[in-house]
Amino acid sequence: MSMKKINASTLFKHAMLIALCFLAVFPLYWMINTSFKTEGEVFSASLWPKHWTFDNYIQAWNSIPMARMIGNSMLVAISQTAAQLLTSILAAYAFTRWNFRGSSIIYGLIGLTWLVPFQVIMIPNYVVISNLGWKDTLTGLIVPNIVSAFAVMQLYNAFKAFPKTLIEAARLDGASDWSVLWCTIVPNLKASISSIGILLFITSWNDYFWPLLVTNKLEHSTMQKGLQMFMSSDANMWGPLMAATTIASLPVLIIYLLLQRQIIDSFVKGGLR
Amino acid sequence: MNYDTTTSPVLPNSKTGSKPREKQRKALRIRMSGIKPYLYLLPVVLSLGFWVYRPLVQTFQLSFYEWNLLPTSPKTYVGWQNFENLLTLPEMGNALKNTLIYTIGVIPFSLILPLLIAIFTDNIGKRSRNVYRALIFIPMIMAPVAVSSVWRWIMHPTNGILNQALQYFGLDEPIRFFTDERWAIYSITFITGWKLIGFSTLIFSAAMTGINKEYYEAAKIDRANRWQIIRHITLPLLSPSILFMSMLSILFASEWSFSYINVLTQGGPLGSTTNIYYLLWQYGFQTFAVGWSSAAAVVLFIGFGLIALGFMKLSKRLSFFDD
């Protein structure tokens, strides 16, 4: 008797999930679909381009300094990720390796920064950046973001789970604290560190607030800001706009395609921001 | 992770050396190593101190001044006047009302639907689950600007696929999703929620798989029906995740909508999509009323902190469900 019932309920489950997947994926599909359509076909609802064309990509590429902005975005995202990983590895090591006065207060203060919305602190930070003459520079984009409280907390959890006996063994072999960190702990935690790094890279690549404030000229800006400017410049170039959007999303999509399981796991474990 | 715990025997620390000189040297080493943790923490502490706590204090200071962001113009002390102005500004009431709409409007996407989906799709085959997971998660990794761009195209009044589809199903006049003041705020809320729905579904599914199945067996033996099981077993055991997602959603929903507002509507039409975060931005960088912006930021930050504190208290009280 239960055979049919089980089938009906599994069918229902799958239907529900397929609907959700459709909702999640459709915009992505529609973006790519539109980006390959010819000018005449863009406005039709065809589910697949009849005549594939790269014209939209060429047009988008030529109307804004795309290569320059992708380069900027790459440089900013890579240096931010590297700096954030480095600073948080050092901090997580300090918290897990030693007992010292004030450690829980410092950890608390780091965690609390999570509660400070960007918009609350943007004006003083903007003033500092413009006084330093860092507006429209990559330095101005990178330096305020060399630390991620999220990365400190995530790495702290990973470091805490690291077996103390291994550290002690290295110490007995005469390794200094510095080399215990870089020769014993970091190589063994490569997997967690790199998945946190991927998350940091995606966050940094997608960031829009700070470039919006700090940069004015497209040549000094990141891809996200450039895309927004492109959007507001010409309202009806849907083909090129979707091509530009595809390009702006491509690095993250490629990373996701290769490493989706790790990315999902670390997002679910670590939360947002 | 590939560390191997079996190869490292724990050796007891040899406690020798009671000679005074050795003691001195040891004391020095201890004092030296006393500084060490602080040295390792220095970059993080300095950077967060300078880029988060310094500006936070300055925002509090600026809220008592009148200033137009120009380095050459003077800051005038005005006391509590900025805060008094906030109460009388007409945009403020509107922005607060909209903040509330965003916060409540996102809840179906961040809590209700994901919970339902997670509960009803438990026990699905592992391979198909992985495929669903990978697809559902895509909105989460896409950049807010890219998301805005795509939805703007999909929801375009005359040429967008959504209006074409709706007209096919009998809608008379196309909906101007972003330029009609009755629709705009709901369009932005939908996009904010759309980005979240997969993420929270996965959070709840992960929590579901953590539930010990023996509870269900026991409940079935006691002849509990499906609703009773959900009400008395599933929901209480999920309460830590529910609380976590409610906190994220309530605290950050309107902050997340900022990018969509800025890219898609700029707070319009007729101020119908402005929320408190966008107002801070407009005061600060469009009307250059730094004092107003800072005062609003202070109020926002305090409200924010109180809500977070409430949630932390609540989660402590509920934490016995964790076991």
Coordinates of C-alpha atoms in Angstrom, one line a residue:
Chain A
M1 CA 0.0 0.0 0.0
S2 CA 2.8 2.4 0.9
M3 CA 4.6 2.1 -2.5
K4 CA 2.3 4.5 -4.3
K5 CA 2.2 6.9 -1.4
I6 CA 6.0 7.0 -1.2
N7 CA 6.2 7.8 -4.9
A8 CA 3.7 10.6 -4.6
S9 CA 5.5 12.2 -1.7
T10 CA 8.9 11.9 -3.4
L11 CA 7.4 13.3 -6.5
F12 CA 6.1 16.3 -4.5
K13 CA 9.5 16.8 -2.9
H14 CA 11.3 16.8 -6.2
A15 CA 8.7 19.1 -7.7
M16 CA 9.2 21.6 -4.9
L17 CA 13.0 21.5 -5.2
I18 CA 12.9 21.8 -9.0
A19 CA 10.7 24.9 -8.7
L20 CA 13.2 26.4 -6.3
C21 CA 16.1 25.6 -8.6
F22 CA 14.2 27.1 -11.5
L23 CA 13.8 30.3 -9.5
A24 CA 17.4 30.4 -8.5
V25 CA 18.9 29.6 -11.9
F26 CA 16.5 31.3 -14.3
P27 CA 18.1 34.8 -14.0
L28 CA 21.5 33.4 -14.7
Y29 CA 20.3 31.4 -17.7
W30 CA 18.4 34.4 -19.0
M31 CA 21.5 36.6 -18.6
I32 CA 23.7 34.3 -20.7
N33 CA 20.9 33.6 -23.2
T34 CA 20.3 37.3 -23.8
S35 CA 24.0 38.0 -24.0
F36 CA 24.4 35.8 -27.1
K37 CA 21.4 37.0 -29.0
T38 CA 21.5 39.3 -32.0
E39 CA 20.2 42.8 -31.7
G40 CA 17.0 41.9 -33.5
E41 CA 16.4 38.9 -31.3
V42 CA 17.1 40.4 -27.9
F43 CA 13.5 41.5 -27.4
S44 CA 12.0 38.2 -28.3
A45 CA 11.2 35.6 -25.7
S46 CA 13.1 32.8 -27.5
L47 CA 14.6 30.4 -25.0
W48 CA 17.8 29.9 -27.0
P49 CA 19.6 32.3 -29.4
K50 CA 18.7 31.5 -33.0
H51 CA 22.0 33.0 -34.3
W52 CA 24.7 32.9 -31.8
T53 CA 26.7 36.1 -31.7
F54 CA 29.6 37.6 -29.8
D55 CA 28.7 41.2 -30.9
N56 CA 27.3 42.1 -27.5
Y57 CA 30.5 41.1 -25.8
I58 CA 32.6 43.1 -28.3
Q59 CA 30.3 46.1 -27.9
A60 CA 30.5 45.9 -24.1
W61 CA 34.2 45.4 -24.2
N62 CA 34.7 48.5 -26.3
S63 CA 32.3 50.9 -24.6
I64 CA 33.9 50.7 -21.1
P65 CA 37.5 50.0 -20.1
M66 CA 36.7 46.4 -19.3
A67 CA 40.2 44.9 -19.3
R68 CA 41.4 47.6 -17.0
M69 CA 38.5 47.1 -14.5
I70 CA 38.8 43.4 -14.5
G71 CA 42.5 43.8 -13.8
N72 CA 41.7 46.2 -10.9
S73 CA 39.1 43.8 -9.5
M74 CA 41.5 40.9 -9.7
L75 CA 44.3 42.9 -8.1
V76 CA 42.0 44.2 -5.3
A77 CA 40.4 40.8 -4.6
I78 CA 43.6 38.9 -4.6
S79 CA 45.5 41.3 -2.4
Q80 CA 42.6 41.7 0.0
T81 CA 42.2 37.9 0.3
A82 CA 45.9 37.4 0.8
A83 CA 46.1 40.1 3.4
Q84 CA 43.0 39.0 5.2
L85 CA 44.3 35.4 5.3
L86 CA 47.7 36.4 6.6
T87 CA 46.4 38.7 9.3
S88 CA 43.8 36.3 10.5
I89 CA 46.2 33.3 10.5
L90 CA 48.4 35.3 12.9
A91 CA 45.5 36.3 15.1
A92 CA 44.0 32.8 15.2
Y93 CA 47.4 31.5 16.2
A94 CA 47.8 34.0 19.0
F95 CA 44.4 33.1 20.4
T96 CA 44.8 29.3 20.3
R97 CA 48.5 29.0 21.2
W98 CA 48.8 31.2 24.3
N99 CA 46.8 32.2 27.3
F100 CA 47.2 35.8 27.8
R101 CA 45.6 38.7 29.6
G102 CA 42.8 40.3 27.7
S103 CA 42.5 37.6 25.1
S104 CA 38.7 37.2 25.5
I105 CA 38.1 40.9 25.5
I106 CA 40.2 41.3 22.3
Y107 CA 38.3 38.4 20.7
G108 CA 35.0 39.9 21.7
L109 CA 36.0 43.3 20.2
I110 CA 36.9 41.6 17.0
G111 CA 33.6 39.8 16.9
L112 CA 31.6 42.9 17.7
T113 CA 32.8 44.6 14.5
W114 CA 30.4 42.3 12.7
L115 CA 27.6 44.4 14.2
V116 CA 28.8 47.7 12.8
P117 CA 27.0 48.4 9.5
F118 CA 29.1 49.8 6.8
Q119 CA 26.9 52.9 6.5
V120 CA 27.5 53.8 10.1
I121 CA 31.2 54.3 9.7
M122 CA 31.5 55.3 6.0
I123 CA 31.8 59.1 6.4
P124 CA 34.8 59.1 8.8
N125 CA 36.5 56.5 6.6
Y126 CA 35.8 58.4 3.5
V127 CA 37.3 61.5 5.1
V128 CA 40.5 59.6 6.0
I129 CA 40.8 58.2 2.5
S130 CA 40.4 61.6 0.8
N131 CA 42.8 63.3 3.3
L132 CA 45.4 60.7 2.5
G133 CA 44.9 61.3 -1.2
W134 CA 43.9 57.7 -1.7
K135 CA 40.7 58.5 -3.6
D136 CA 40.7 56.8 -7.0
T137 CA 43.6 54.5 -6.1
L138 CA 43.8 50.8 -5.6
T139 CA 45.6 51.5 -2.3
G140 CA 42.4 53.2 -1.1
L141 CA 40.4 50.2 -2.1
I142 CA 42.6 47.6 -0.5
V143 CA 44.1 49.0 2.7
P144 CA 40.9 49.5 4.7
N145 CA 40.0 45.9 4.0
I146 CA 43.1 44.0 5.0
V147 CA 41.4 42.4 8.0
S148 CA 38.3 40.4 8.0
A149 CA 36.7 39.6 11.4
F150 CA 34.8 36.8 9.8
A151 CA 38.1 35.2 8.7
V152 CA 39.6 35.6 12.2
M153 CA 36.6 33.8 13.8
Q154 CA 36.5 31.0 11.2
L155 CA 40.2 30.3 11.4
Y156 CA 40.0 30.5 15.2
N157 CA 37.6 27.6 15.1
A158 CA 39.9 25.6 12.7
F159 CA 43.0 26.3 14.8
K160 CA 41.2 25.4 18.0
A161 CA 40.5 21.9 16.7
F162 CA 44.1 21.4 15.7
P163 CA 45.7 18.6 18.0
K164 CA 47.9 20.1 20.7
T165 CA 50.1 17.0 20.6
L166 CA 51.4 17.8 17.2
I167 CA 52.4 21.3 18.2
E168 CA 54.2 19.9 21.3
A169 CA 56.0 17.4 19.2
A170 CA 57.3 20.2 16.9
R171 CA 58.3 22.2 19.9
L172 CA 60.4 19.3 21.3
D173 CA 62.1 19.1 17.9
G174 CA 63.3 22.6 18.6
A175 CA 60.9 24.5 16.3
S176 CA 60.2 28.1 17.1
D177 CA 56.7 29.4 17.6
W178 CA 56.9 31.0 14.2
S179 CA 57.9 27.8 12.4
V180 CA 55.3 25.8 14.4
L181 CA 52.7 28.1 12.8
W182 CA 54.0 28.0 9.2
C183 CA 55.6 24.5 9.1
T184 CA 53.2 22.5 11.3
I185 CA 49.8 24.1 11.6
V186 CA 49.3 25.9 8.2
P187 CA 50.2 23.0 6.0
N188 CA 47.9 20.7 7.9
L189 CA 45.0 23.1 7.7
K190 CA 45.4 23.9 4.1
A191 CA 41.9 22.8 3.2
S192 CA 40.1 25.0 5.7
I193 CA 42.3 28.0 5.0
S194 CA 41.8 27.8 1.3
S195 CA 38.0 27.4 1.5
I196 CA 37.9 30.5 3.7
G197 CA 40.2 32.2 1.2
I198 CA 37.7 31.4 -1.6
L199 CA 34.9 32.9 0.4
L200 CA 37.0 36.0 1.0
F201 CA 37.8 36.3 -2.7
I202 CA 34.1 36.0 -3.7
T203 CA 33.1 38.6 -1.1
S204 CA 35.8 41.0 -2.2
W205 CA 35.1 40.5 -6.0
N206 CA 31.4 41.2 -5.4
D207 CA 31.9 44.2 -3.2
Y208 CA 30.2 47.3 -4.4
F209 CA 29.9 49.8 -1.5
W210 CA 33.5 50.7 -1.0
P211 CA 34.4 51.2 -4.7
L212 CA 31.3 53.2 -5.1
L213 CA 32.6 55.7 -2.4
V214 CA 36.3 55.7 -3.1
T215 CA 36.5 55.7 -6.9
N216 CA 35.1 58.1 -9.5
K217 CA 36.9 57.3 -12.8
L218 CA 36.1 54.0 -14.5
E219 CA 39.8 53.3 -15.1
H220 CA 40.5 53.2 -11.4
S221 CA 37.4 51.3 -10.5
T222 CA 36.4 47.7 -10.1
M223 CA 34.2 45.7 -12.3
Q224 CA 31.1 46.0 -10.1
K225 CA 31.2 49.8 -10.1
G226 CA 31.9 49.7 -13.8
L227 CA 28.9 47.5 -14.4
Q228 CA 26.7 49.9 -12.4
M229 CA 28.0 52.9 -14.5
F230 CA 27.4 51.0 -17.7
M231 CA 23.8 50.2 -16.5
S232 CA 23.0 53.8 -15.9
S233 CA 24.6 55.1 -19.0
D234 CA 22.4 53.6 -21.6
A235 CA 19.1 52.1 -20.7
N236 CA 18.3 50.1 -23.8
M237 CA 21.5 48.2 -24.6
W238 CA 20.2 45.0 -23.1
G239 CA 22.4 42.7 -25.1
P240 CA 25.7 44.4 -24.3
L241 CA 24.5 44.9 -20.7
M242 CA 23.9 41.2 -20.2
A243 CA 27.3 40.5 -21.8
A244 CA 29.0 42.9 -19.4
T245 CA 27.1 41.3 -16.5
T246 CA 28.2 37.9 -17.6
I247 CA 31.8 39.0 -17.7
A248 CA 31.5 40.6 -14.3
S249 CA 30.1 37.3 -12.9
L250 CA 32.4 35.0 -14.7
P251 CA 35.4 34.6 -12.3
V252 CA 33.1 33.8 -9.4
L253 CA 31.0 31.4 -11.5
I254 CA 34.1 29.6 -12.7
I255 CA 35.3 29.2 -9.1
Y256 CA 31.9 28.0 -8.1
L257 CA 31.7 25.5 -10.9
L258 CA 35.0 24.0 -9.8
L259 CA 34.6 24.1 -6.0
Q260 CA 30.9 24.4 -5.3
R261 CA 30.9 21.8 -2.6
Q262 CA 33.6 23.5 -0.5
I263 CA 32.0 26.9 -1.1
I264 CA 28.5 25.8 0.0
D265 CA 30.0 24.0 3.1
S266 CA 32.0 27.0 4.3
F267 CA 29.1 29.4 3.7
V268 CA 26.7 27.2 5.6
K269 CA 29.3 26.8 8.4
G270 CA 30.4 30.4 8.5
G271 CA 27.3 32.5 7.8
L272 CA 27.3 35.8 6.0
R273 CA 29.4 38.9 5.9
Chain B
M1 CA 42.7 17.9 6.7
N2 CA 45.4 15.3 6.9
Y3 CA 47.0 15.6 10.2
D4 CA 47.8 12.3 11.9
T5 CA 47.3 12.1 15.6
T6 CA 48.7 8.7 16.1
T7 CA 52.4 9.5 15.4
S8 CA 52.9 12.0 18.2
P9 CA 53.2 10.5 21.7
V10 CA 52.7 13.1 24.4
L11 CA 55.9 13.5 26.3
P12 CA 55.7 14.8 29.9
N13 CA 57.4 18.1 30.4
S14 CA 60.7 17.6 32.2
K15 CA 60.7 19.8 35.2
T16 CA 64.3 20.5 36.2
G17 CA 66.4 23.5 36.9
S18 CA 65.8 25.2 40.2
K19 CA 69.1 27.2 40.2
P20 CA 68.5 30.9 40.6
R21 CA 70.3 32.0 37.4
E22 CA 68.3 29.6 35.3
K23 CA 65.2 30.9 37.0
Q24 CA 66.1 34.4 35.9
R25 CA 66.7 33.4 32.4
K26 CA 63.4 31.6 32.4
A27 CA 61.6 34.6 33.8
L28 CA 63.0 36.7 31.0
R29 CA 61.9 34.2 28.4
I30 CA 58.4 34.2 30.0
R31 CA 58.3 37.9 29.9
M32 CA 59.4 37.9 26.2
S33 CA 56.8 35.3 25.4
G34 CA 54.3 37.4 27.3
I35 CA 54.5 40.0 24.5
K36 CA 54.4 37.5 21.7
P37 CA 50.6 36.9 21.4
Y38 CA 50.1 40.7 21.3
L39 CA 52.6 41.0 18.4
Y40 CA 50.7 38.3 16.5
L41 CA 47.5 40.2 17.1
L42 CA 48.9 43.6 16.2
P43 CA 47.8 43.8 12.5
V44 CA 44.2 42.7 13.2
V45 CA 43.9 45.0 16.3
L46 CA 45.4 48.0 14.6
S47 CA 43.5 47.7 11.5
L48 CA 40.1 47.1 13.1
G49 CA 40.8 49.8 15.6
F50 CA 41.6 52.3 12.9
W51 CA 39.0 51.3 10.3
V52 CA 36.0 50.3 12.5
Y53 CA 36.3 51.6 16.1
R54 CA 37.9 55.0 15.2
P55 CA 35.2 55.9 12.7
L56 CA 32.5 54.6 15.1
V57 CA 33.6 57.1 17.7
Q58 CA 33.9 59.8 15.1
T59 CA 30.4 59.2 13.9
F60 CA 29.2 59.7 17.5
Q61 CA 31.2 62.9 17.6
L62 CA 30.0 64.2 14.2
S63 CA 26.4 63.6 15.2
F64 CA 26.7 66.7 17.4
Y65 CA 28.1 68.9 14.7
E66 CA 26.9 70.5 11.5
W67 CA 29.3 70.0 8.6
N68 CA 29.2 69.7 4.8
L69 CA 32.1 67.2 4.3
L70 CA 34.3 69.9 2.8
P71 CA 37.7 69.8 4.5
T72 CA 38.0 73.6 4.3
S73 CA 34.6 74.4 5.9
P74 CA 34.3 74.5 9.7
K75 CA 32.4 72.1 11.8
T76 CA 29.9 73.8 14.0
Y77 CA 28.8 72.3 17.3
V78 CA 25.0 72.1 17.5
G79 CA 24.4 69.9 20.4
W80 CA 21.3 67.6 20.2
Q81 CA 19.9 69.6 17.3
N82 CA 20.6 67.0 14.7
F83 CA 18.7 64.4 16.7
E84 CA 15.8 66.8 17.2
N85 CA 15.8 67.4 13.4
L86 CA 15.6 63.7 12.7
L87 CA 12.3 63.5 14.6
T88 CA 10.8 66.2 12.5
L89 CA 12.2 65.3 9.1
P90 CA 9.4 63.9 6.9
E91 CA 11.8 61.5 5.0
M92 CA 12.7 59.9 8.3
G93 CA 9.3 58.5 9.1
N94 CA 9.0 57.3 5.6
A95 CA 12.4 55.6 5.6
L96 CA 11.6 53.9 8.9
K97 CA 8.3 52.6 7.6
N98 CA 10.1 51.3 4.5
T99 CA 12.8 49.7 6.7
L100 CA 10.0 47.8 8.5
I101 CA 8.5 46.7 5.2
Y102 CA 11.8 45.4 3.9
T103 CA 12.5 43.6 7.2
I104 CA 9.1 41.9 7.3
G105 CA 9.0 41.4 3.6
V106 CA 12.2 39.4 3.5
I107 CA 11.1 37.0 6.3
P108 CA 9.1 34.7 4.0
F109 CA 12.2 34.3 1.9
S110 CA 14.7 33.9 4.8
L111 CA 12.6 31.9 7.2
I112 CA 9.1 30.7 6.2
L113 CA 9.7 29.2 2.7
P114 CA 13.1 27.8 3.5
L115 CA 11.8 26.1 6.7
L116 CA 8.9 24.6 4.8
I117 CA 11.1 23.4 2.0
A118 CA 13.7 22.0 4.3
I119 CA 11.1 20.1 6.4
F120 CA 9.2 18.7 3.5
T121 CA 12.2 17.7 1.4
D122 CA 14.1 15.9 4.2
N123 CA 15.4 12.4 3.3
I124 CA 16.0 13.0 -0.4
G125 CA 18.6 10.9 -2.2
K126 CA 22.1 12.0 -1.7
R127 CA 23.1 12.5 -5.4
S128 CA 20.0 14.5 -6.3
R129 CA 20.3 16.5 -3.1
N130 CA 23.8 17.6 -4.1
V131 CA 22.6 18.7 -7.5
Y132 CA 19.7 20.7 -6.0
R133 CA 22.1 22.2 -3.4
A134 CA 24.5 23.4 -6.1
L135 CA 21.8 25.1 -8.1
I136 CA 19.8 26.6 -5.2
F137 CA 22.9 28.2 -3.9
I138 CA 23.8 30.2 -7.1
P139 CA 22.0 33.5 -6.1
M140 CA 24.1 33.7 -3.0
I141 CA 27.4 33.9 -4.8
M142 CA 26.3 36.4 -7.5
A143 CA 27.3 40.0 -7.0
P144 CA 24.5 42.4 -6.0
V145 CA 25.2 44.7 -9.0
A146 CA 25.0 41.8 -11.4
V147 CA 21.8 40.6 -9.7
S148 CA 20.3 44.0 -10.1
S149 CA 21.3 44.2 -13.7
V150 CA 19.7 40.8 -14.6
W151 CA 16.4 41.4 -12.7
R152 CA 16.1 44.9 -14.2
W153 CA 16.1 43.2 -17.6
I154 CA 13.8 40.4 -16.6
M155 CA 11.4 42.8 -14.9
H156 CA 11.5 45.5 -17.7
P157 CA 8.0 46.9 -18.2
T158 CA 7.7 46.4 -22.0
N159 CA 10.4 44.0 -23.1
G160 CA 11.1 42.0 -19.9
I161 CA 10.3 38.3 -20.0
L162 CA 8.3 38.5 -16.8
N163 CA 5.8 41.0 -18.1
Q164 CA 5.6 39.1 -21.4
A165 CA 4.8 36.0 -19.5
L166 CA 2.2 37.7 -17.3
Q167 CA 0.6 39.2 -20.3
Y168 CA 0.5 35.8 -21.9
F169 CA -1.5 34.6 -18.9
G170 CA -3.9 37.5 -19.2
L171 CA -2.4 40.6 -17.6
D172 CA -3.8 43.7 -19.3
E173 CA -1.2 46.3 -18.7
P174 CA 2.5 45.6 -18.0
I175 CA 3.7 46.3 -14.5
R176 CA 6.4 48.9 -14.1
F177 CA 8.2 47.0 -11.3
F178 CA 10.7 49.7 -10.5
T179 CA 9.0 52.9 -11.5
D180 CA 5.6 52.4 -10.1
E181 CA 5.6 53.6 -6.5
R182 CA 3.1 50.9 -5.5
W183 CA 5.4 48.1 -6.8
A184 CA 8.9 49.3 -6.5
I185 CA 9.5 48.5 -2.8
Y186 CA 8.1 45.0 -3.2
S187 CA 10.3 44.4 -6.3
I188 CA 13.4 45.3 -4.3
T189 CA 12.2 43.2 -1.4
F190 CA 11.7 40.2 -3.7
I191 CA 15.2 40.6 -5.1
T192 CA 16.8 40.8 -1.6
G193 CA 14.8 37.7 -0.6
W194 CA 15.6 35.8 -3.8
K195 CA 19.3 36.1 -3.0
L196 CA 18.8 34.6 0.4
I197 CA 16.3 31.8 -0.1
G198 CA 18.8 29.2 -1.2
F199 CA 21.2 30.0 1.6
S200 CA 18.7 29.7 4.4
T201 CA 17.2 26.5 2.9
L202 CA 20.6 25.0 3.1
I203 CA 21.1 26.2 6.6
F204 CA 17.8 24.5 7.7
S205 CA 18.5 21.3 5.7
A206 CA 21.9 21.0 7.3
A207 CA 20.3 21.4 10.7
M208 CA 17.6 18.8 9.7
T209 CA 20.2 16.2 8.9
G210 CA 21.7 16.7 12.3
I211 CA 18.5 15.6 14.0
N212 CA 18.6 12.2 15.6
K213 CA 16.1 10.0 13.7
E214 CA 15.3 8.0 16.8
Y215 CA 13.2 10.9 18.0
Y216 CA 10.9 10.4 15.0
E217 CA 10.7 6.6 15.6
A218 CA 9.8 7.2 19.2
A219 CA 7.2 9.7 18.3
K220 CA 5.7 7.4 15.7
I221 CA 5.5 4.6 18.2
D222 CA 3.5 7.0 20.4
R223 CA 1.2 7.5 17.4
A224 CA 2.1 11.2 16.9
N225 CA 0.8 12.5 13.6
R226 CA 2.9 14.4 11.1
W227 CA 2.0 17.8 12.3
Q228 CA 2.6 16.9 16.0
I229 CA 6.0 15.6 15.1
I230 CA 6.9 18.8 13.3
R231 CA 5.4 20.9 16.0
H232 CA 7.0 19.1 19.0
I233 CA 10.2 17.6 17.7
T234 CA 11.4 19.2 14.5
L235 CA 10.8 22.9 15.2
P236 CA 12.2 22.8 18.8
L237 CA 15.3 21.0 17.5
L238 CA 15.7 23.5 14.7
S239 CA 15.2 26.5 17.0
P240 CA 18.9 27.5 17.2
S241 CA 19.1 27.7 13.4
I242 CA 15.7 29.5 13.3
L243 CA 17.0 32.0 15.8
F244 CA 20.2 32.5 13.9
M245 CA 18.5 33.1 10.6
S246 CA 15.9 35.4 12.2
M247 CA 18.7 37.5 13.6
L248 CA 20.6 37.7 10.3
S249 CA 17.4 38.5 8.5
I250 CA 16.0 41.1 10.8
L251 CA 19.4 42.9 11.3
F252 CA 20.6 42.8 7.8
A253 CA 17.6 42.6 5.4
S254 CA 17.4 46.4 4.9
E255 CA 21.2 46.7 4.7
W256 CA 21.3 44.1 2.0
S257 CA 18.7 45.9 0.0
F258 CA 20.9 48.9 -0.2
S259 CA 22.7 47.9 -3.4
Y260 CA 19.5 47.1 -5.2
I261 CA 18.0 50.4 -4.1
N262 CA 21.1 52.3 -5.2
V263 CA 21.4 50.6 -8.6
L264 CA 17.7 50.1 -9.5
T265 CA 15.6 52.9 -8.0
Q266 CA 17.9 55.4 -6.1
G267 CA 15.3 55.5 -3.4
G268 CA 12.5 56.5 -5.8
P269 CA 9.9 56.8 -7.2
L270 CA 8.7 59.5 -4.8
G271 CA 10.9 58.1 -2.0
S272 CA 8.9 54.9 -2.0
T273 CA 12.0 52.6 -1.8
T274 CA 14.2 54.6 0.6
N275 CA 15.1 52.9 3.8
I276 CA 17.2 54.1 6.7
Y277 CA 20.5 52.9 5.2
Y278 CA 19.8 54.7 1.9
L279 CA 18.9 57.8 3.8
L280 CA 22.2 57.8 5.6
W281 CA 23.9 57.6 2.3
Q282 CA 21.8 60.4 0.7
Y283 CA 22.4 62.7 3.7
G284 CA 26.1 62.0 3.7
F285 CA 27.0 62.0 0.0
Q286 CA 24.2 63.8 -1.8
T287 CA 23.0 66.6 0.4
F288 CA 26.2 66.6 2.4
A289 CA 24.4 66.9 5.7
V290 CA 27.1 65.0 7.7
G291 CA 25.5 65.9 11.0
W292 CA 22.1 64.5 10.1
S293 CA 23.7 61.4 8.6
S294 CA 25.8 60.8 11.7
A295 CA 22.9 61.3 14.0
A296 CA 20.8 58.8 12.1
A297 CA 23.7 56.4 12.1
V298 CA 24.0 56.7 15.9
V299 CA 20.3 55.9 16.3
L300 CA 20.5 53.1 13.8
F301 CA 23.6 51.6 15.5
I302 CA 22.0 51.7 19.0
G303 CA 18.8 50.1 17.7
F304 CA 20.8 47.5 15.9
G305 CA 22.8 46.7 19.0
L306 CA 19.7 46.4 21.2
I307 CA 18.1 43.9 18.7
A308 CA 21.3 41.9 18.5
L309 CA 21.5 41.8 22.3
G310 CA 17.9 40.6 22.6
F311 CA 18.7 37.8 20.2
M312 CA 21.8 36.8 22.0
K313 CA 19.8 36.6 25.3
L314 CA 17.1 34.6 23.6
S315 CA 19.6 32.2 22.1
K316 CA 21.2 31.6 25.4
R317 CA 17.8 30.8 26.9
L318 CA 17.1 28.3 24.1
S319 CA 20.5 26.8 23.9
F320 CA 19.5 23.7 25.8
F321 CA 17.9 22.4 22.7
D322 CA 21.4 22.1 21.2
D323 CA 22.0 18.8 22.9

